[in-house]
PDB file of C-alpha atoms in Angstrom:
ATOM      1  CA  MET T   1     -19.233 -19.115 -52.496  1.00 42.00           C
ATOM      2  CA  GLN T   2     -16.541 -21.252 -53.390  1.00 46.00           C
ATOM      3  CA  THR T   3     -14.951 -23.326 -50.462  1.00 43.00           C
ATOM      4  CA  SER T   4     -11.727 -23.735 -50.202  1.00 42.00           C
ATOM      5  CA  THR T   5     -10.928 -27.728 -50.910  1.00 43.00           C
ATOM      6  CA  ARG T   6      -7.518 -27.167 -49.108  1.00 46.00           C
ATOM      7  CA  THR T   7      -8.112 -28.763 -45.329  1.00 46.00           C
ATOM      8  CA  TYR T   8      -5.467 -28.151 -42.733  1.00 51.00           C
ATOM      9  CA  LYS T   9      -4.891 -31.189 -40.219  1.00 60.00           C
ATOM     10  CA  TYR T  10      -3.519 -30.895 -37.440  1.00 68.00           C
ATOM     11  CA  VAL T  11      -3.765 -34.664 -36.374  1.00 73.00           C
ATOM     12  CA  SER T  12      -2.919 -37.537 -38.638  1.00 76.00           C
ATOM     13  CA  ALA T  13      -5.860 -39.222 -40.038  1.00 76.00           C
ATOM     14  CA  GLU T  14      -3.909 -42.697 -40.257  1.00 82.00           C
ATOM     15  CA  ASP T  15      -2.731 -42.778 -36.505  1.00 82.00           C
ATOM     16  CA  PRO T  16      -4.248 -40.008 -34.723  1.00 77.00           C
ATOM     17  CA  THR T  17      -1.428 -40.179 -31.900  1.00 81.00           C
ATOM     18  CA  ILE T  18       0.587 -38.334 -34.664  1.00 81.00           C
ATOM     19  CA  THR T  19       0.455 -34.284 -34.621  1.00 78.00           C
ATOM     20  CA  THR T  20       1.449 -33.699 -38.449  1.00 78.00           C
ATOM     21  CA  ILE T  21       1.377 -29.426 -37.813  1.00 76.00           C
ATOM     22  CA  ILE T  22       2.428 -27.215 -34.866  1.00 71.00           C
ATOM     23  CA  ILE T  23       1.691 -23.120 -34.830  1.00 64.00           C
ATOM     24  CA  ASP T  24       2.970 -21.318 -32.517  1.00 61.00           C
ATOM     25  CA  TRP T  25       0.539 -19.006 -32.420  1.00 56.00           C
ATOM     26  CA  GLN T  26       2.523 -16.096 -30.279  1.00 57.00           C
ATOM     27  CA  SER T  27       5.127 -16.089 -32.768  1.00 59.00           C
ATOM     28  CA  THR T  28       2.368 -15.568 -35.505  1.00 58.00           C
ATOM     29  CA  SER T  29       0.257 -12.891 -34.006  1.00 58.00           C
ATOM     30  CA  ILE T  30       0.864  -9.200 -35.147  1.00 56.00           C
ATOM     31  CA  GLU T  31       0.885  -7.103 -32.532  1.00 60.00           C
ATOM     32  CA  PRO T  32       1.131  -2.927 -31.312  1.00 57.00           C
ATOM     33  CA  ALA T  33       4.489  -1.470 -30.798  1.00 55.00           C
ATOM     34  CA  PHE T  34       3.467   0.021 -27.779  1.00 54.00           C
ATOM     35  CA  LEU T  35       2.699  -3.686 -26.269  1.00 60.00           C
ATOM     36  CA  TYR T  36       6.894  -3.989 -26.397  1.00 61.00           C
ATOM     37  CA  GLN T  37       7.778  -0.079 -25.615  1.00 61.00           C
ATOM     38  CA  GLY T  38       8.044  -0.420 -22.165  1.00 63.00           C
ATOM     39  CA  GLN T  39      10.375  -3.902 -22.231  1.00 65.00           C
ATOM     40  CA  THR T  40      13.740  -4.227 -22.676  1.00 65.00           C
ATOM     41  CA  GLN T  41      15.414  -7.165 -23.228  1.00 68.00           C
ATOM     42  CA  THR T  42      17.028  -8.723 -20.730  1.00 71.00           C
ATOM     43  CA  PHE T  43      20.712  -8.960 -21.991  1.00 69.00           C
ATOM     44  CA  ALA T  44      20.157  -4.713 -22.009  1.00 69.00           C
ATOM     45  CA  ALA T  45      18.561  -4.183 -19.201  1.00 72.00           C
ATOM     46  CA  LEU T  46      20.605  -2.603 -16.377  1.00 69.00           C
ATOM     47  CA  PRO T  47      21.494  -3.940 -13.100  1.00 68.00           C
ATOM     48  CA  ALA T  48      20.224  -2.404  -9.959  1.00 68.00           C
ATOM     49  CA  PRO T  49      22.461  -0.376  -7.777  1.00 65.00           C
ATOM     50  CA  SER T  50      24.653  -2.494  -5.381  1.00 62.00           C
ATOM     51  CA  GLN T  51      24.632  -1.518  -1.653  1.00 60.00           C
ATOM     52  CA  THR T  52      28.381   0.246  -2.151  1.00 61.00           C
ATOM     53  CA  GLU T  53      26.465   2.540  -5.059  1.00 59.00           C
ATOM     54  CA  ILE T  54      23.654   2.909  -2.491  1.00 60.00           C
ATOM     55  CA  LEU T  55      25.702   4.031   0.858  1.00 61.00           C
ATOM     56  CA  GLY T  56      28.337   6.085  -1.320  1.00 61.00           C
ATOM     57  CA  GLN T  57      31.214   4.015  -0.261  1.00 58.00           C
ATOM     58  CA  GLU T  58      34.549   4.069  -2.802  1.00 59.00           C
ATOM     59  CA  THR T  59      35.788   0.797  -3.907  1.00 56.00           C
ATOM     60  CA  THR T  60      39.262   0.613  -5.317  1.00 53.00           C
ATOM     61  CA  ASP T  61      39.685  -3.036  -7.505  1.00 54.00           C
ATOM     62  CA  ILE T  62      36.964  -3.524 -10.066  1.00 61.00           C
ATOM     63  CA  SER T  63      35.590  -6.671  -9.449  1.00 74.00           C
ATOM     64  CA  GLN T  64      34.130  -9.076 -11.735  1.00 70.00           C
ATOM     65  CA  THR T  65      30.593  -7.471 -11.080  1.00 74.00           C
ATOM     66  CA  GLU T  66      31.299  -4.239 -11.932  1.00 79.00           C
ATOM     67  CA  ARG T  67      33.196  -5.341 -15.320  1.00 81.00           C
ATOM     68  CA  ASP T  68      29.893  -6.642 -15.785  1.00 80.00           C
ATOM     69  CA  ARG T  69      27.607  -3.749 -14.960  1.00 81.00           C
ATOM     70  CA  LYS T  70      30.059  -1.930 -17.610  1.00 86.00           C
ATOM     71  CA  ASN T  71      29.416  -4.799 -19.942  1.00 84.00           C
ATOM     72  CA  VAL T  72      25.236  -4.162 -19.627  1.00 84.00           C
ATOM     73  CA  SER T  73      25.884  -1.171 -19.855  1.00 85.00           C
ATOM     74  CA  ILE T  74      27.156  -1.221 -23.577  1.00 88.00           C
ATOM     75  CA  PHE T  75      24.608  -3.211 -24.055  1.00 85.00           C
ATOM     76  CA  ASN T  76      21.964  -1.212 -22.981  1.00 82.00           C
ATOM     77  CA  GLN T  77      23.381   1.725 -24.967  1.00 86.00           C
ATOM     78  CA  THR T  78      23.754  -0.318 -27.908  1.00 87.00           C
ATOM     79  CA  TYR T  79      20.008  -1.694 -27.544  1.00 82.00           C
ATOM     80  CA  ASN T  80      18.607   1.898 -27.489  1.00 81.00           C
ATOM     81  CA  VAL T  81      20.704   3.175 -30.461  1.00 86.00           C
ATOM     82  CA  VAL T  82      19.563   0.207 -32.369  1.00 85.00           C
ATOM     83  CA  MET T  83      15.869   0.597 -31.802  1.00 79.00           C
ATOM     84  CA  THR T  84      16.212   4.302 -32.150  1.00 83.00           C
ATOM     85  CA  ALA T  85      17.858   3.666 -35.811  1.00 86.00           C
ATOM     86  CA  LEU T  86      16.763   0.355 -37.344  1.00 84.00           C
ATOM     87  CA  ILE T  87      12.873   0.916 -35.511  1.00 79.00           C
ATOM     88  CA  PRO T  88      12.197   4.299 -36.319  1.00 80.00           C
ATOM     89  CA  GLY T  89       8.152   2.875 -35.353  1.00 76.00           C
ATOM     90  CA  MET T  90       9.386   1.309 -31.972  1.00 73.00           C
ATOM     91  CA  ARG T  91      10.997   4.295 -30.871  1.00 71.00           C
ATOM     92  CA  THR T  92       8.078   6.643 -31.510  1.00 74.00           C
ATOM     93  CA  SER T  93       6.187   4.390 -29.474  1.00 71.00           C
ATOM     94  CA  ARG T  94       8.293   4.217 -27.049  1.00 69.00           C
ATOM     95  CA  LEU T  95       7.981   8.200 -26.531  1.00 72.00           C
ATOM     96  CA  LEU T  96       4.180   7.976 -26.019  1.00 70.00           C
ATOM     97  CA  ASP T  97       2.491   8.715 -22.724  1.00 69.00           C
ATOM     98  CA  PRO T  98       1.813   5.642 -21.005  1.00 68.00           C
ATOM     99  CA  ALA T  99      -1.701   6.644 -20.216  1.00 68.00           C
ATOM    100  CA  LEU T 100      -2.888   6.540 -23.806  1.00 69.00           C
ATOM    101  CA  PHE T 101      -2.222   2.716 -24.160  1.00 69.00           C
ATOM    102  CA  GLY T 102      -2.017   1.511 -20.451  1.00 70.00           C
ATOM    103  CA  ILE T 103      -5.763  -0.124 -20.935  1.00 70.00           C
ATOM    104  CA  PHE T 104      -4.483  -2.197 -24.219  1.00 71.00           C
ATOM    105  CA  TYR T 105      -1.386  -2.824 -22.311  1.00 68.00           C
ATOM    106  CA  TYR T 106      -2.962  -4.199 -19.403  1.00 71.00           C
ATOM    107  CA  CYS T 107      -5.437  -6.207 -21.990  1.00 69.00           C
ATOM    108  CA  HIS T 108      -2.283  -8.035 -23.268  1.00 67.00           C
ATOM    109  CA  THR T 109      -0.643  -8.545 -20.171  1.00 68.00           C
ATOM    110  CA  THR T 110      -3.412  -9.770 -17.691  1.00 66.00           C
ATOM    111  CA  TRP T 111      -1.240 -13.092 -17.379  1.00 69.00           C
ATOM    112  CA  THR T 112       1.383 -11.048 -15.795  1.00 74.00           C
ATOM    113  CA  ASP T 113      -0.048  -8.117 -14.228  1.00 73.00           C
ATOM    114  CA  SER T 114      -3.303  -9.587 -13.024  1.00 72.00           C
ATOM    115  CA  ALA T 115      -7.021  -8.386 -14.069  1.00 76.00           C
ATOM    116  CA  VAL T 116      -6.620  -5.892 -10.993  1.00 79.00           C
ATOM    117  CA  MET T 117      -4.436  -3.772 -13.035  1.00 78.00           C
ATOM    118  CA  LEU T 118      -6.337  -3.983 -15.827  1.00 76.00           C
ATOM    119  CA  ARG T 119      -9.679  -2.833 -13.311  1.00 81.00           C
ATOM    120  CA  ARG T 120      -7.355  -0.150 -12.035  1.00 83.00           C
ATOM    121  CA  GLU T 121      -6.557   1.542 -15.382  1.00 81.00           C
ATOM    122  CA  LEU T 122     -10.058   1.410 -16.348  1.00 81.00           C
ATOM    123  CA  GLN T 123     -10.923   3.402 -13.264  1.00 84.00           C
ATOM    124  CA  ASP T 124      -8.367   5.351 -13.339  1.00 84.00           C
ATOM    125  CA  SER T 125      -9.582   6.357 -16.981  1.00 83.00           C
ATOM    126  CA  GLU T 126     -12.938   6.877 -15.969  1.00 84.00           C
ATOM    127  CA  ASP T 127     -11.925   9.504 -13.630  1.00 86.00           C
ATOM    128  CA  PHE T 128      -9.702  11.015 -16.157  1.00 85.00           C
ATOM    129  CA  GLU T 129     -12.443  11.222 -18.612  1.00 87.00           C
ATOM    130  CA  VAL T 130     -15.175  12.550 -15.712  1.00 87.00           C
ATOM    131  CA  LYS T 131     -12.362  14.987 -14.838  1.00 87.00           C
ATOM    132  CA  GLN T 132     -11.806  16.556 -18.168  1.00 87.00           C
ATOM    133  CA  ARG T 133     -15.348  16.925 -19.399  1.00 90.00           C
ATOM    134  CA  LEU T 134     -16.206  18.496 -15.815  1.00 89.00           C
ATOM    135  CA  MET T 135     -12.695  21.276 -16.710  1.00 87.00           C
ATOM    136  CA  PHE T 136     -14.107  21.712 -19.970  1.00 89.00           C
ATOM    137  CA  TRP T 137     -17.767  22.181 -18.697  1.00 88.00           C
ATOM    138  CA  LEU T 138     -16.064  24.684 -16.425  1.00 86.00           C
ATOM    139  CA  MET T 139     -13.826  27.011 -19.037  1.00 85.00           C
ATOM    140  CA  ALA T 140     -16.914  27.235 -20.907  1.00 84.00           C
ATOM    141  CA  ASN T 141     -18.800  28.918 -18.008  1.00 83.00           C
ATOM    142  CA  ILE T 142     -16.457  30.462 -16.256  1.00 82.00           C
ATOM    143  CA  GLU T 143     -14.244  31.783 -18.783  1.00 78.00           C
ATOM    144  CA  THR T 144     -11.384  30.482 -17.495  1.00 80.00           C
ATOM    145  CA  ASN T 145      -8.651  28.304 -19.480  1.00 79.00           C
ATOM    146  CA  ALA T 146      -7.170  25.336 -18.128  1.00 75.00           C
ATOM    147  CA  ASP T 147      -5.035  26.656 -15.319  1.00 75.00           C
ATOM    148  CA  ASP T 148      -8.042  27.977 -14.117  1.00 72.00           C
ATOM    149  CA  TRP T 149      -6.526  31.708 -14.765  1.00 80.00           C
ATOM    150  CA  VAL T 150      -8.813  34.774 -15.609  1.00 82.00           C
ATOM    151  CA  PRO T 151      -8.122  38.693 -16.102  1.00 84.00           C
ATOM    152  CA  ASN T 152      -7.984  40.644 -12.863  1.00 86.00           C
ATOM    153  CA  GLU T 153     -11.334  42.460 -14.444  1.00 88.00           C
ATOM    154  CA  HIS T 154     -13.198  39.378 -13.788  1.00 85.00           C
ATOM    155  CA  TRP T 155     -11.674  37.585 -11.478  1.00 86.00           C
ATOM    156  CA  VAL T 156     -14.743  38.087  -8.486  1.00 89.00           C
ATOM    157  CA  SER T 157     -17.452  36.767 -10.759  1.00 88.00           C
ATOM    158  CA  ALA T 158     -15.101  33.690 -11.936  1.00 86.00           C
ATOM    159  CA  LEU T 159     -14.307  33.312  -8.241  1.00 87.00           C
ATOM    160  CA  GLU T 160     -18.218  33.224  -7.507  1.00 89.00           C
ATOM    161  CA  ALA T 161     -19.367  31.052 -10.455  1.00 88.00           C
ATOM    162  CA  ASN T 162     -16.281  28.770  -9.623  1.00 87.00           C
ATOM    163  CA  ARG T 163     -17.788  28.241  -6.039  1.00 89.00           C
ATOM    164  CA  ALA T 164     -21.070  28.121  -7.072  1.00 90.00           C
ATOM    165  CA  ALA T 165     -20.416  25.211  -9.833  1.00 90.00           C
ATOM    166  CA  TYR T 166     -18.352  23.394  -6.850  1.00 91.00           C
ATOM    167  CA  ARG T 167     -21.454  23.851  -4.692  1.00 91.00           C
ATOM    168  CA  LEU T 168     -23.793  22.154  -7.186  1.00 90.00           C
ATOM    169  CA  TRP T 169     -21.139  19.666  -8.045  1.00 90.00           C
ATOM    170  CA  ILE T 170     -20.685  18.431  -4.593  1.00 90.00           C
ATOM    171  CA  GLU T 171     -24.624  18.052  -4.270  1.00 90.00           C
ATOM    172  CA  THR T 172     -24.999  16.546  -7.241  1.00 87.00           C
ATOM    173  CA  ALA T 173     -22.208  14.023  -6.038  1.00 88.00           C
ATOM    174  CA  ARG T 174     -24.040  13.846  -2.952  1.00 88.00           C
ATOM    175  CA  GLU T 175     -27.314  12.700  -4.683  1.00 86.00           C
ATOM    176  CA  SER T 176     -25.177   9.868  -6.519  1.00 82.00           C
ATOM    177  CA  GLU T 177     -23.569   8.850  -3.865  1.00 78.00           C
ATOM    178  CA  GLY T 178     -26.466   6.413  -2.714  1.00 73.00           C
ATOM    179  CA  GLU T 179     -26.504   5.486  -6.430  1.00 72.00           C
ATOM    180  CA  GLY T 180     -23.010   3.730  -5.767  1.00 68.00           C
ATOM    181  CA  GLU T 181     -21.733   6.364  -8.345  1.00 74.00           C
ATOM    182  CA  LEU T 182     -19.739   9.252  -7.655  1.00 78.00           C
ATOM    183  CA  GLY T 183     -19.174  10.153  -3.600  1.00 84.00           C
ATOM    184  CA  VAL T 184     -18.303  13.291  -2.102  1.00 86.00           C
ATOM    185  CA  GLU T 185     -14.817  12.678  -1.289  1.00 87.00           C
ATOM    186  CA  LYS T 186     -13.971  11.342  -5.081  1.00 87.00           C
ATOM    187  CA  ALA T 187     -15.645  14.642  -6.384  1.00 88.00           C
ATOM    188  CA  ASP T 188     -13.514  16.748  -4.443  1.00 88.00           C
ATOM    189  CA  ILE T 189     -10.746  14.822  -5.605  1.00 87.00           C
ATOM    190  CA  LEU T 190     -11.671  15.050  -8.861  1.00 87.00           C
ATOM    191  CA  TRP T 191     -12.458  19.163  -8.810  1.00 87.00           C
ATOM    192  CA  PRO T 192     -10.055  20.432 -11.502  1.00 83.00           C
ATOM    193  CA  PHE T 193      -9.538  23.809  -9.778  1.00 79.00           C
ATOM    194  CA  ASP T 194      -8.146  25.005  -6.622  1.00 75.00           C
ATOM    195  CA  ALA T 195     -10.605  27.912  -5.556  1.00 71.00           C
ATOM    196  CA  ARG T 196     -13.580  25.751  -3.964  1.00 71.00           C
ATOM    197  CA  ARG T 197     -15.534  27.469  -1.340  1.00 65.00           C
TER     198      ARG T 197
END
């Protein structure tokens, strides 16, 4: 294997107090579009409504604040049009469900959102996976769909199978509660269908 004879020196060999190259690592990185999908540039961010708007009071004169609000509204609309027309990949990522990329988003923004948000997102993701696996298992065993719908002629047998599966689910949660995994209260919350007892 041949090594490169080119070496990059960030500090001068003659005088170590002189920096020869500065690399802005943030601007050289390549990041997925979904990291910026929820962000609007500050010049195009719509301001919070004023007190008069919140209280529903009418004013006849147009103040400087109102003119600024109209200008920002135009900036916001222009920003959205440009994002749609010139950067279609970004538009596509802005339309995605935030649940799909939440973990990745919080990995990137832990310095602003803190590690607590990342941990919460991971917990929600685990709960979602458990609920989905449970629902698919129930759909296969009770012969129902994701909306807990069964034909009228199978209602009684499906209801009994649902109740038996719920009792088994709660019993399993009770047994694993001592191990610190799944508690009865959380198991009840994760149960996807209405009929429980």
